XYZ file of C-alpha atoms in Angstrom:
230
model
C 0.000 0.000 0.000
C 2.791 2.454 0.848
C 4.133 2.067 -2.722
C 0.839 3.497 -4.022
C 1.120 6.510 -1.725
C 4.699 7.033 -2.863
C 3.596 7.046 -6.510
C 0.775 9.534 -5.756
C 3.275 11.751 -3.916
C 5.669 11.737 -6.887
C 2.868 12.531 -9.348
C 1.648 15.380 -7.146
C 5.183 16.809 -7.001
C 5.286 16.805 -10.776
C 1.884 18.511 -10.845
C 3.110 21.177 -8.359
C 6.099 21.871 -10.578
C 4.017 22.122 -13.771
C 1.205 24.231 -12.283
C 3.793 26.410 -10.526
C 5.481 27.245 -13.817
C 2.103 27.897 -15.473
C 1.144 30.239 -12.611
C 4.334 32.252 -13.003
C 3.880 32.432 -16.778
C 0.250 33.589 -16.455
C 1.147 36.346 -13.976
C 4.089 37.464 -16.119
C 1.726 37.697 -19.085
C -0.653 39.696 -16.839
C -3.386 37.077 -17.231
C -4.587 37.189 -13.633
C -7.643 34.966 -14.143
C -5.684 32.065 -15.570
C -2.874 32.705 -13.122
C -5.225 32.405 -10.138
C -6.664 29.197 -11.569
C -3.184 27.744 -12.035
C -2.353 28.840 -8.507
C -5.390 26.987 -7.195
C -4.343 23.830 -9.056
C -0.882 24.225 -7.604
C -2.330 24.474 -4.103
C -4.470 21.402 -4.677
C -1.438 19.492 -5.883
C 0.484 20.580 -2.780
C -2.359 19.365 -0.572
C -2.521 16.001 -2.343
C 1.262 15.702 -2.039
C 1.187 16.368 1.697
C -1.622 13.858 2.291
C 0.072 11.198 0.129
C 3.406 11.755 1.881
C 1.838 11.433 5.336
C 0.020 8.254 4.234
C 3.270 6.920 2.815
C 5.073 7.480 6.121
C 2.264 5.841 8.086
C 2.033 2.838 5.740
C 5.732 1.960 5.960
C 6.086 -0.968 8.376
C 8.070 0.014 11.410
C 11.077 -1.878 12.741
C 9.065 -3.071 15.708
C 6.614 -4.863 13.366
C 9.470 -6.557 11.565
C 10.950 -7.583 14.888
C 7.641 -9.060 16.024
C 7.306 -11.015 12.768
C 10.885 -12.272 13.063
C 10.324 -13.270 16.685
C 7.112 -15.093 15.776
C 8.809 -16.896 12.869
C 11.716 -17.936 15.065
C 9.297 -19.200 17.704
C 7.402 -21.235 15.115
C 10.617 -22.788 13.788
C 11.760 -23.602 17.305
C 8.417 -25.209 18.101
C 8.579 -27.328 14.956
C 12.093 -28.455 15.843
C 10.988 -29.349 19.340
C 8.073 -31.364 17.935
C 10.212 -33.242 15.377
C 13.331 -33.850 17.443
C 13.471 -37.122 19.340
C 14.488 -37.370 22.920
C 17.471 -39.601 23.794
C 15.050 -42.128 25.273
C 12.975 -42.185 22.073
C 16.097 -42.585 19.934
C 17.321 -45.461 22.103
C 13.913 -47.175 21.976
C 13.691 -46.803 18.196
C 17.203 -48.150 17.649
C 16.528 -51.073 19.980
C 13.344 -51.919 18.095
C 15.102 -51.701 14.721
C 17.924 -53.912 16.000
C 15.414 -56.457 17.296
C 13.512 -56.509 13.981
C 16.752 -56.931 12.049
C 17.849 -59.768 14.332
C 14.479 -61.514 13.875
C 14.682 -61.118 10.098
C 18.210 -62.530 10.038
C 17.183 -65.431 12.279
C 14.197 -66.199 10.052
C 16.352 -66.099 6.919
C 18.899 -68.385 8.587
C 16.219 -70.883 9.639
C 14.698 -70.904 6.147
C 18.115 -71.464 4.583
C 18.835 -74.302 7.005
C 15.435 -75.881 6.367
C 15.946 -75.700 2.619
C 19.434 -77.172 2.885
C 18.092 -79.958 5.112
C 15.261 -80.722 2.683
C 17.687 -80.850 -0.228
C 20.010 -83.123 1.724
C 17.146 -85.445 2.634
C 15.949 -85.519 -0.960
C 19.465 -86.308 -2.107
C 19.848 -89.107 0.451
C 16.432 -90.470 -0.434
C 17.288 -90.453 -4.115
C 20.573 -92.208 -3.400
C 18.789 -94.796 -1.268
C 16.255 -95.684 -3.981
C 17.146 -99.021 -5.571
C 18.186 -98.995 -9.201
C 15.259 -101.204 -10.179
C 12.800 -98.713 -8.656
C 14.322 -95.878 -10.681
C 14.113 -97.988 -13.815
C 10.454 -98.720 -13.169
C 9.752 -95.008 -12.812
C 11.574 -94.236 -16.053
C 9.631 -96.943 -17.876
C 6.338 -95.691 -16.406
C 7.048 -92.150 -17.624
C 7.747 -93.531 -21.100
C 4.405 -95.364 -21.235
C 2.538 -92.308 -19.927
C 4.137 -89.812 -22.318
C 4.198 -91.830 -25.520
C 1.286 -94.265 -25.232
C -0.993 -92.172 -22.952
C -1.711 -95.168 -20.712
C -3.730 -95.039 -17.492
C -2.330 -95.480 -13.990
C -3.718 -99.004 -13.690
C -2.614 -99.867 -17.208
C 0.947 -98.779 -16.507
C 1.071 -100.721 -13.234
C -0.158 -103.880 -14.937
C 2.339 -103.432 -17.759
C 5.198 -102.932 -15.311
C 4.364 -106.043 -13.273
C 3.208 -108.334 -16.077
C 5.411 -111.354 -16.803
C 4.620 -110.645 -20.464
C 5.537 -106.996 -20.022
C 8.293 -105.387 -17.950
C 8.225 -107.959 -15.141
C 9.161 -105.486 -12.401
C 8.438 -106.499 -8.795
C 5.220 -105.004 -7.370
C 7.188 -102.762 -4.996
C 9.137 -101.177 -7.847
C 5.979 -100.729 -9.913
C 4.166 -99.121 -6.988
C 7.108 -96.761 -6.415
C 6.843 -95.710 -10.048
C 3.099 -95.102 -9.798
C 3.509 -93.132 -6.554
C 6.213 -90.845 -7.960
C 5.177 -90.308 -11.559
C 3.738 -86.899 -12.386
C 0.993 -87.215 -14.984
C -2.352 -85.574 -15.764
C -4.419 -88.757 -16.095
C -7.419 -86.819 -17.438
C -5.329 -85.563 -20.342
C -4.018 -89.069 -21.000
C -7.586 -90.355 -21.172
C -8.504 -87.540 -23.582
C -5.540 -88.247 -25.878
C -6.328 -91.958 -25.900
C -9.979 -91.167 -26.733
C -8.880 -88.908 -29.600
C -6.787 -91.779 -30.971
C -9.810 -94.121 -30.971
C -12.013 -91.431 -32.530
C -9.604 -90.474 -35.318
C -8.143 -93.864 -36.190
C -11.108 -96.159 -35.552
C -14.060 -93.726 -35.898
C -15.640 -95.094 -32.722
C -18.751 -93.647 -31.052
C -18.594 -91.784 -27.739
C -20.235 -94.688 -25.911
C -17.814 -97.216 -27.412
C -14.843 -95.032 -26.577
C -16.070 -94.615 -23.003
C -16.451 -98.368 -22.573
C -12.997 -98.972 -24.027
C -11.448 -96.391 -21.702
C -12.866 -97.925 -18.506
C -12.745 -101.607 -19.525
C -10.474 -103.855 -17.456
C -9.580 -105.499 -20.772
C -8.989 -102.097 -22.344
C -7.377 -98.929 -21.033
C -8.430 -99.173 -17.349
C -9.023 -95.439 -16.809
C -11.322 -94.425 -13.974
C -14.909 -93.462 -14.731
C -14.150 -89.828 -13.934
C -11.154 -89.750 -16.272
C -13.111 -91.393 -19.065
C -16.014 -88.971 -18.664
C -13.594 -86.039 -18.803
C -12.266 -87.412 -22.091
C -15.755 -87.791 -23.599
C -16.808 -84.317 -22.420
C -13.772 -82.688 -24.036
C -13.513 -84.827 -27.143
C -13.687 -82.779 -30.335
């Protein structure tokens, strides 16, 4: 605001100077009427200048106001620092908690690593302890499942049959227990073979899939095959 009063004061000074010169010129030219009018304008400009100057002085913020603002700002900053700064007890408690959490995390990671190493060691020992014939039965079972799409029961019978692989029942059971196969998909692939190569009906394919003289799939596996046969 005081800038506005300063500008008005400067403009009024210019007006005083201009009207003052005009007043002198009018009186020198003996034009009293115009001279008096210029003199009145000059007086008005002087009045405006005085008022604007006084307002300018009043509007300028005093040093005490600046001091109060600075004191208030400093107090606010100090209060914020007090609120954000931790006490020694708070720092100690926070550090203790962080140390405890880190120790727990390290302990958990160590236990997980030990458990994994133990599981791997047990798996390795178990694999080493499996008889060669058991491993061979599993390999043969995987071959039948992946290339001939046989059922679980069909593979077991083939592994133990004296006209087939002639493995002992224990080896064949180990193979069946450890083979990873989607038996539903095997039933579907076998059904597709019957449908494409022998043009069999759905009912005939179903019977062939579940027959003990056929593929020996379960009823659920056979139904899955029929439901998804294209």
